[in-house]
């Protein structure tokens, strides 16, 4: 197995305004989340948020401590949320086996020293999408199945934004220090997520798009509400959303995405659509 680790720095919105497409993609788009028998991690300076993937195929993968952290084990002072986007697999946390089916989630607290990932069948691998952030205390780990995740029905077909928002890791399903995660899926024939869009100045967010068919894409919109830019995203690409940025998209086909957030408590206030620029 191999672990890959990259750093993304933070950007002032006045600087981001001057970025061309390639620079925006370099700083805010995250590729290579799932590669066979590898653990890929990207460490963002926004809220020290880590996103990545573990895709065990032929071998069991280990969540290795990263020398850069100078901690004994990966989750020391960190908490993690995991959502399986592949087929059946196992996350083994200090000997405790958690079986995750498609779209099931697992929260791991910061006292878990040893984490490994395994697929049930190599021909149908699990794909564990990972988010982690700083934790000030150790909280109990918990499995949240897709079936048990509370669902919010949002939007209308008239506005092309009818969608289901599954709340896997939110305060009323599992206690965490900072982390929140879930899945949003527009209903068939609806293009928009997170419209009206919003900004939460006190927390960052990462969107990980999946189930985008080959040859299709989503137009993810970022930037301050008066200074927006588009990032075209393909299947299994993530976008880092700084606290000063809106984050929403319209797809050219059906799609879904995992949202993950860390930072301070910040109520979400929709931004008036007529004032977007
Ligand atoms: O802060 C919350 C996040 O942006 C998402 O949960 C919103 C979302 O998925 C949607 O409205 O479609
Ligand atoms: Zn948001």
CSV table of C-alpha atoms and ligand atoms in Angstrom, one decimal:
chain,number,residue,atom,x,y,z
A,1,UNK,CA,0.0,0.0,0.0
A,2,UNK,CA,1.0,3.6,-0.4
A,3,UNK,CA,-0.1,6.8,1.4
A,4,UNK,CA,-0.1,10.1,-0.5
A,5,UNK,CA,-0.3,13.4,1.3
A,6,UNK,CA,-0.7,16.9,-0.1
A,7,UNK,CA,-1.1,20.4,1.4
A,8,UNK,CA,-3.4,23.2,0.2
A,9,UNK,CA,-2.9,26.7,1.4
A,10,UNK,CA,-5.6,29.2,2.2
A,11,UNK,CA,-6.4,32.2,-0.1
A,12,UNK,CA,-7.6,35.8,0.6
A,13,UNK,CA,-10.8,36.5,-1.4
A,14,UNK,CA,-9.1,39.6,-2.9
A,15,UNK,CA,-6.4,37.4,-4.3
A,16,UNK,CA,-8.8,34.7,-5.5
A,17,UNK,CA,-10.5,37.3,-7.6
A,18,UNK,CA,-7.4,37.6,-9.8
A,19,UNK,CA,-6.9,33.9,-10.3
A,20,UNK,CA,-7.4,32.4,-13.8
A,21,UNK,CA,-9.1,29.1,-14.3
A,22,UNK,CA,-5.9,27.0,-13.9
A,23,UNK,CA,-4.9,28.7,-10.7
A,24,UNK,CA,-8.4,28.2,-9.3
A,25,UNK,CA,-8.4,24.5,-10.1
A,26,UNK,CA,-4.9,24.1,-8.7
A,27,UNK,CA,-5.9,25.6,-5.3
A,28,UNK,CA,-9.6,24.5,-4.9
A,29,UNK,CA,-10.1,21.3,-7.0
A,30,UNK,CA,-9.0,18.0,-5.5
A,31,UNK,CA,-8.4,15.1,-7.8
A,32,UNK,CA,-7.2,11.5,-7.2
A,33,UNK,CA,-9.3,10.8,-4.2
A,34,UNK,CA,-9.7,7.1,-5.1
A,35,UNK,CA,-6.8,5.1,-6.4
A,36,UNK,CA,-6.4,1.4,-6.0
A,37,UNK,CA,-4.7,0.2,-2.9
A,38,UNK,CA,-3.7,3.7,-1.8
A,39,UNK,CA,-4.7,6.2,0.8
A,40,UNK,CA,-4.9,9.7,-0.6
A,41,UNK,CA,-5.1,12.7,1.8
A,42,UNK,CA,-5.2,16.4,1.1
A,43,UNK,CA,-4.7,18.7,4.1
A,44,UNK,CA,-6.3,22.1,3.7
A,45,UNK,CA,-5.3,25.1,5.8
A,46,UNK,CA,-9.0,26.1,6.0
A,47,UNK,CA,-9.9,24.8,9.5
A,48,UNK,CA,-7.1,22.2,9.2
A,49,UNK,CA,-9.6,20.0,7.3
A,50,UNK,CA,-8.4,16.8,5.7
A,51,UNK,CA,-10.1,15.1,2.8
A,52,UNK,CA,-9.3,12.0,1.0
A,53,UNK,CA,-10.0,8.4,0.1
A,54,UNK,CA,-9.0,4.9,0.9
A,55,UNK,CA,-9.8,2.3,-1.8
A,56,UNK,CA,-8.6,-1.2,-0.7
A,57,UNK,CA,-8.7,-3.7,-3.5
A,58,UNK,CA,-6.0,-6.4,-3.2
A,59,UNK,CA,-4.8,-5.5,0.3
A,60,UNK,CA,-5.9,-4.1,3.6
A,61,UNK,CA,-5.0,-0.4,3.9
A,62,UNK,CA,-3.7,1.3,7.0
A,63,UNK,CA,-4.5,4.9,8.0
A,64,UNK,CA,-0.8,5.7,8.6
A,65,UNK,CA,0.4,8.5,10.9
A,66,UNK,CA,1.9,11.2,8.9
A,67,UNK,CA,5.4,12.3,10.0
A,68,UNK,CA,4.5,15.9,9.4
A,69,UNK,CA,1.9,15.7,12.3
A,70,UNK,CA,4.4,14.7,14.9
A,71,UNK,CA,1.7,12.5,16.6
A,72,UNK,CA,1.9,8.9,17.5
A,73,UNK,CA,-1.2,7.9,15.4
A,74,UNK,CA,-3.3,9.6,12.8
A,75,UNK,CA,-6.4,10.4,14.8
A,76,UNK,CA,-4.5,11.7,17.8
A,77,UNK,CA,-6.3,15.1,18.4
A,78,UNK,CA,-8.4,14.5,15.3
A,79,UNK,CA,-11.8,13.1,14.5
A,80,UNK,CA,-12.8,11.4,11.2
A,81,UNK,CA,-15.9,10.8,9.2
A,82,UNK,CA,-16.0,8.1,6.6
A,83,UNK,CA,-18.7,7.4,3.9
A,84,UNK,CA,-18.4,4.3,1.8
A,85,UNK,CA,-19.2,5.1,-1.9
A,86,UNK,CA,-18.2,1.7,-3.1
A,87,UNK,CA,-19.4,-1.8,-2.3
A,88,UNK,CA,-19.3,-3.6,1.1
A,89,UNK,CA,-16.2,-3.1,3.1
A,90,UNK,CA,-14.9,-3.0,6.7
A,91,UNK,CA,-13.3,-0.3,8.7
A,92,UNK,CA,-11.4,-1.8,11.7
A,93,UNK,CA,-10.8,0.7,14.5
A,94,UNK,CA,-8.7,-0.7,17.4
A,95,UNK,CA,-10.0,-4.2,16.7
A,96,UNK,CA,-13.6,-3.1,16.5
A,97,UNK,CA,-15.0,-4.1,13.1
A,98,UNK,CA,-17.5,-1.8,11.4
A,99,UNK,CA,-19.2,-3.2,8.2
A,100,UNK,CA,-20.1,-0.4,5.8
A,101,UNK,CA,-22.4,-0.9,2.9
A,102,UNK,CA,-22.8,1.6,0.1
A,103,UNK,CA,-23.5,5.1,1.5
A,104,UNK,CA,-23.1,4.1,5.2
A,105,UNK,CA,-21.1,6.4,7.4
A,106,UNK,CA,-18.8,6.0,10.3
A,107,UNK,CA,-17.6,8.5,12.9
A,108,UNK,CA,-14.3,7.9,14.6
A,109,UNK,CA,-13.3,9.7,17.8
A,110,UNK,CA,-9.8,10.9,18.5
A,111,UNK,CA,-8.8,8.1,20.8
A,112,UNK,CA,-8.8,5.5,18.0
A,113,UNK,CA,-5.2,4.5,17.5
A,114,UNK,CA,-5.3,2.0,14.7
A,115,UNK,CA,-7.5,2.3,11.6
A,116,UNK,CA,-7.6,0.0,8.6
A,117,UNK,CA,-9.8,-0.5,5.6
A,118,UNK,CA,-10.7,-3.7,3.8
A,119,UNK,CA,-13.0,-4.6,0.9
A,120,UNK,CA,-15.3,-7.6,1.0
A,121,UNK,CA,-14.5,-8.5,-2.6
A,122,UNK,CA,-11.6,-7.3,-4.7
A,123,UNK,CA,-13.9,-7.3,-7.8
A,124,UNK,CA,-16.3,-5.0,-6.0
A,125,UNK,CA,-14.1,-2.7,-3.9
A,126,UNK,CA,-15.2,-0.4,-1.1
A,127,UNK,CA,-14.4,3.3,-1.6
A,128,UNK,CA,-14.1,5.1,1.7
A,129,UNK,CA,-14.3,8.9,1.4
A,130,UNK,CA,-12.6,10.5,4.4
A,131,UNK,CA,-12.9,13.8,6.1
A,132,UNK,CA,-11.0,14.7,9.3
A,133,UNK,CA,-10.4,17.8,11.4
A,134,UNK,CA,-9.1,18.8,14.8
A,135,UNK,CA,-10.8,17.4,17.9
A,136,UNK,CA,-10.4,18.8,21.4
A,137,UNK,CA,-11.8,15.7,23.1
A,138,UNK,CA,-12.3,12.0,22.3
A,139,UNK,CA,-16.0,11.2,21.6
A,140,UNK,CA,-17.5,7.7,21.0
A,141,UNK,CA,-17.2,6.3,17.5
A,142,UNK,CA,-20.6,5.5,15.8
A,143,UNK,CA,-21.8,3.8,12.6
A,144,UNK,CA,-24.6,5.7,10.9
A,145,UNK,CA,-26.2,3.6,8.1
A,146,UNK,CA,-27.7,5.2,5.0
A,147,UNK,CA,-31.1,3.9,6.1
A,148,UNK,CA,-30.8,5.6,9.5
A,149,UNK,CA,-29.6,9.0,8.3
A,150,UNK,CA,-32.3,11.7,8.7
A,151,UNK,CA,-33.4,13.1,5.3
A,152,UNK,CA,-34.4,16.6,4.5
A,153,UNK,CA,-36.5,17.2,1.4
A,154,UNK,CA,-35.5,20.5,-0.1
A,155,UNK,CA,-36.3,22.6,-3.1
A,156,UNK,CA,-39.0,22.3,-5.8
A,157,UNK,CA,-39.1,21.1,-9.4
A,158,UNK,CA,-40.2,24.6,-10.5
A,159,UNK,CA,-36.8,25.8,-9.3
A,160,UNK,CA,-34.9,22.7,-10.6
A,161,UNK,CA,-33.5,22.2,-7.1
A,162,UNK,CA,-35.7,19.4,-5.6
A,163,UNK,CA,-33.2,17.3,-3.7
A,164,UNK,CA,-32.7,15.0,-0.7
A,165,UNK,CA,-30.2,15.9,1.9
A,166,UNK,CA,-29.0,12.9,4.0
A,167,UNK,CA,-27.6,13.9,7.4
A,168,UNK,CA,-25.2,11.2,8.4
A,169,UNK,CA,-22.9,13.2,10.7
A,170,UNK,CA,-24.8,16.1,12.3
A,171,UNK,CA,-25.4,17.0,16.0
A,172,UNK,CA,-28.7,15.1,16.2
A,173,UNK,CA,-27.2,11.8,14.9
A,174,UNK,CA,-23.7,11.8,16.5
A,175,UNK,CA,-21.8,14.1,18.8
A,176,UNK,CA,-18.6,15.4,17.2
A,177,UNK,CA,-16.2,18.3,18.0
A,178,UNK,CA,-16.5,20.1,14.7
A,179,UNK,CA,-17.2,17.6,11.9
A,180,UNK,CA,-20.4,17.4,9.9
A,181,UNK,CA,-21.0,15.2,6.8
A,182,UNK,CA,-23.8,14.0,4.6
A,183,UNK,CA,-25.0,13.3,1.1
A,184,UNK,CA,-27.1,15.5,-1.2
A,185,UNK,CA,-28.8,14.1,-4.3
A,186,UNK,CA,-30.9,16.2,-6.6
A,187,UNK,CA,-34.0,14.3,-7.8
A,188,UNK,CA,-34.1,13.2,-11.4
A,189,UNK,CA,-34.6,16.2,-13.7
A,190,UNK,CA,-33.4,18.7,-11.1
A,191,UNK,CA,-30.0,20.3,-11.7
A,192,UNK,CA,-29.2,22.5,-8.7
A,193,UNK,CA,-27.8,21.8,-5.3
A,194,UNK,CA,-27.6,24.5,-2.6
A,195,UNK,CA,-29.7,27.1,-4.5
A,196,UNK,CA,-30.3,29.6,-3.0
A,197,UNK,CA,-26.6,29.5,-2.2
A,198,UNK,CA,-25.1,30.6,1.1
A,199,UNK,CA,-21.9,31.7,2.8
A,200,UNK,CA,-20.9,30.6,6.3
A,201,UNK,CA,-18.0,32.9,7.3
A,202,UNK,CA,-17.1,30.8,10.3
A,203,UNK,CA,-16.7,27.4,8.7
A,204,UNK,CA,-15.2,25.9,5.6
A,205,UNK,CA,-16.8,23.2,3.5
A,206,UNK,CA,-15.7,20.5,1.0
A,207,UNK,CA,-18.0,19.1,-1.7
A,208,UNK,CA,-17.1,15.7,-3.2
A,209,UNK,CA,-19.1,15.0,-6.4
A,210,UNK,CA,-19.9,11.3,-7.3
A,211,UNK,CA,-22.3,9.4,-9.5
A,212,UNK,CA,-21.6,11.8,-12.4
A,213,UNK,CA,-21.8,9.7,-15.6
A,214,UNK,CA,-18.8,9.5,-18.0
A,215,UNK,CA,-18.8,12.5,-20.3
A,216,UNK,CA,-21.0,14.6,-18.0
A,217,UNK,CA,-20.0,17.2,-15.5
A,218,UNK,CA,-21.3,19.6,-12.8
A,219,UNK,CA,-20.6,23.4,-12.9
A,220,UNK,CA,-19.6,24.2,-9.4
A,221,UNK,CA,-19.8,27.8,-8.5
A,222,UNK,CA,-17.5,29.4,-6.0
A,223,UNK,CA,-16.4,32.9,-4.9
A,224,UNK,CA,-17.9,35.7,-2.9
A,225,UNK,CA,-21.5,36.2,-3.8
A,226,UNK,CA,-20.6,39.3,-5.9
A,227,UNK,CA,-17.6,37.7,-7.5
A,228,UNK,CA,-18.4,34.1,-8.6
A,229,UNK,CA,-16.4,31.7,-10.7
A,230,UNK,CA,-17.2,28.3,-12.2
A,231,UNK,CA,-15.2,25.1,-11.7
A,232,UNK,CA,-16.2,22.3,-14.0
A,233,UNK,CA,-16.0,19.1,-12.0
A,234,UNK,CA,-16.0,15.5,-13.2
A,235,UNK,CA,-16.9,12.3,-11.3
A,236,UNK,CA,-15.1,11.8,-8.0
A,237,UNK,CA,-13.6,15.3,-7.8
A,238,UNK,CA,-13.8,17.5,-4.7
A,239,UNK,CA,-13.9,21.3,-4.3
A,240,UNK,CA,-12.6,23.1,-1.3
A,241,UNK,CA,-15.0,25.9,-0.3
A,242,UNK,CA,-13.3,28.7,1.7
A,243,UNK,CA,-15.4,30.3,4.4
A,244,UNK,CA,-15.9,33.4,2.2
A,245,UNK,CA,-17.3,31.5,-0.7
A,246,UNK,CA,-20.6,30.3,-1.9
A,247,UNK,CA,-20.7,26.6,-3.0
A,248,UNK,CA,-23.4,25.3,-5.3
A,249,UNK,CA,-23.7,23.5,-8.6
A,250,UNK,CA,-25.8,22.6,-11.5
A,251,UNK,CA,-25.3,19.2,-13.1
A,252,UNK,CA,-25.5,18.3,-16.8
A,253,UNK,CA,-26.9,14.9,-15.6
A,254,UNK,CA,-28.0,13.3,-12.3
A,255,UNK,CA,-25.3,13.4,-9.7
A,256,UNK,CA,-24.7,13.4,-5.9
A,257,UNK,CA,-22.1,14.8,-3.6
A,258,UNK,CA,-20.8,14.5,-0.1
A,259,UNK,CA,-20.6,17.7,1.9
A,260,UNK,CA,-18.2,17.9,4.8
A,261,UNK,CA,-17.7,20.9,7.1
A,262,UNK,CA,-15.5,22.0,10.0
A,263,UNK,CA,-15.1,25.2,11.9
A,264,UNK,CA,-17.2,27.2,14.3
A,265,UNK,CA,-21.0,27.2,14.7
A,266,UNK,CA,-22.5,29.4,12.0
A,267,UNK,CA,-26.2,29.5,11.0
A,268,UNK,CA,-26.7,29.1,7.3
A,269,UNK,CA,-28.5,32.1,5.8
A,270,UNK,CA,-29.5,31.8,2.1
A,271,UNK,CA,-28.1,34.6,0.0
A,272,UNK,CA,-30.7,36.4,-2.2
A,273,UNK,CA,-30.4,34.9,-5.7
A,274,UNK,CA,-31.1,38.3,-7.4
A,275,UNK,CA,-28.0,39.7,-5.7
A,276,UNK,CA,-25.5,37.1,-7.1
A,277,UNK,CA,-23.0,38.4,-9.6
B,1,LIG,O1,-23.8,24.1,4.6
B,1,LIG,C1,-24.5,23.2,4.1
B,1,LIG,C2,-24.0,22.6,2.9
B,1,LIG,O2,-23.6,23.6,2.0
B,1,LIG,C3,-24.9,21.6,2.2
B,1,LIG,O3,-25.4,20.7,3.2
B,1,LIG,C4,-26.0,22.2,1.4
B,1,LIG,C5,-26.6,21.2,0.4
B,1,LIG,O4,-26.1,20.1,0.2
B,1,LIG,C6,-27.8,21.6,-0.3
B,1,LIG,O5,-28.5,22.6,0.1
B,1,LIG,O6,-28.1,21.0,-1.4
B,2,LIG,ZN1,-22.6,25.3,3.1
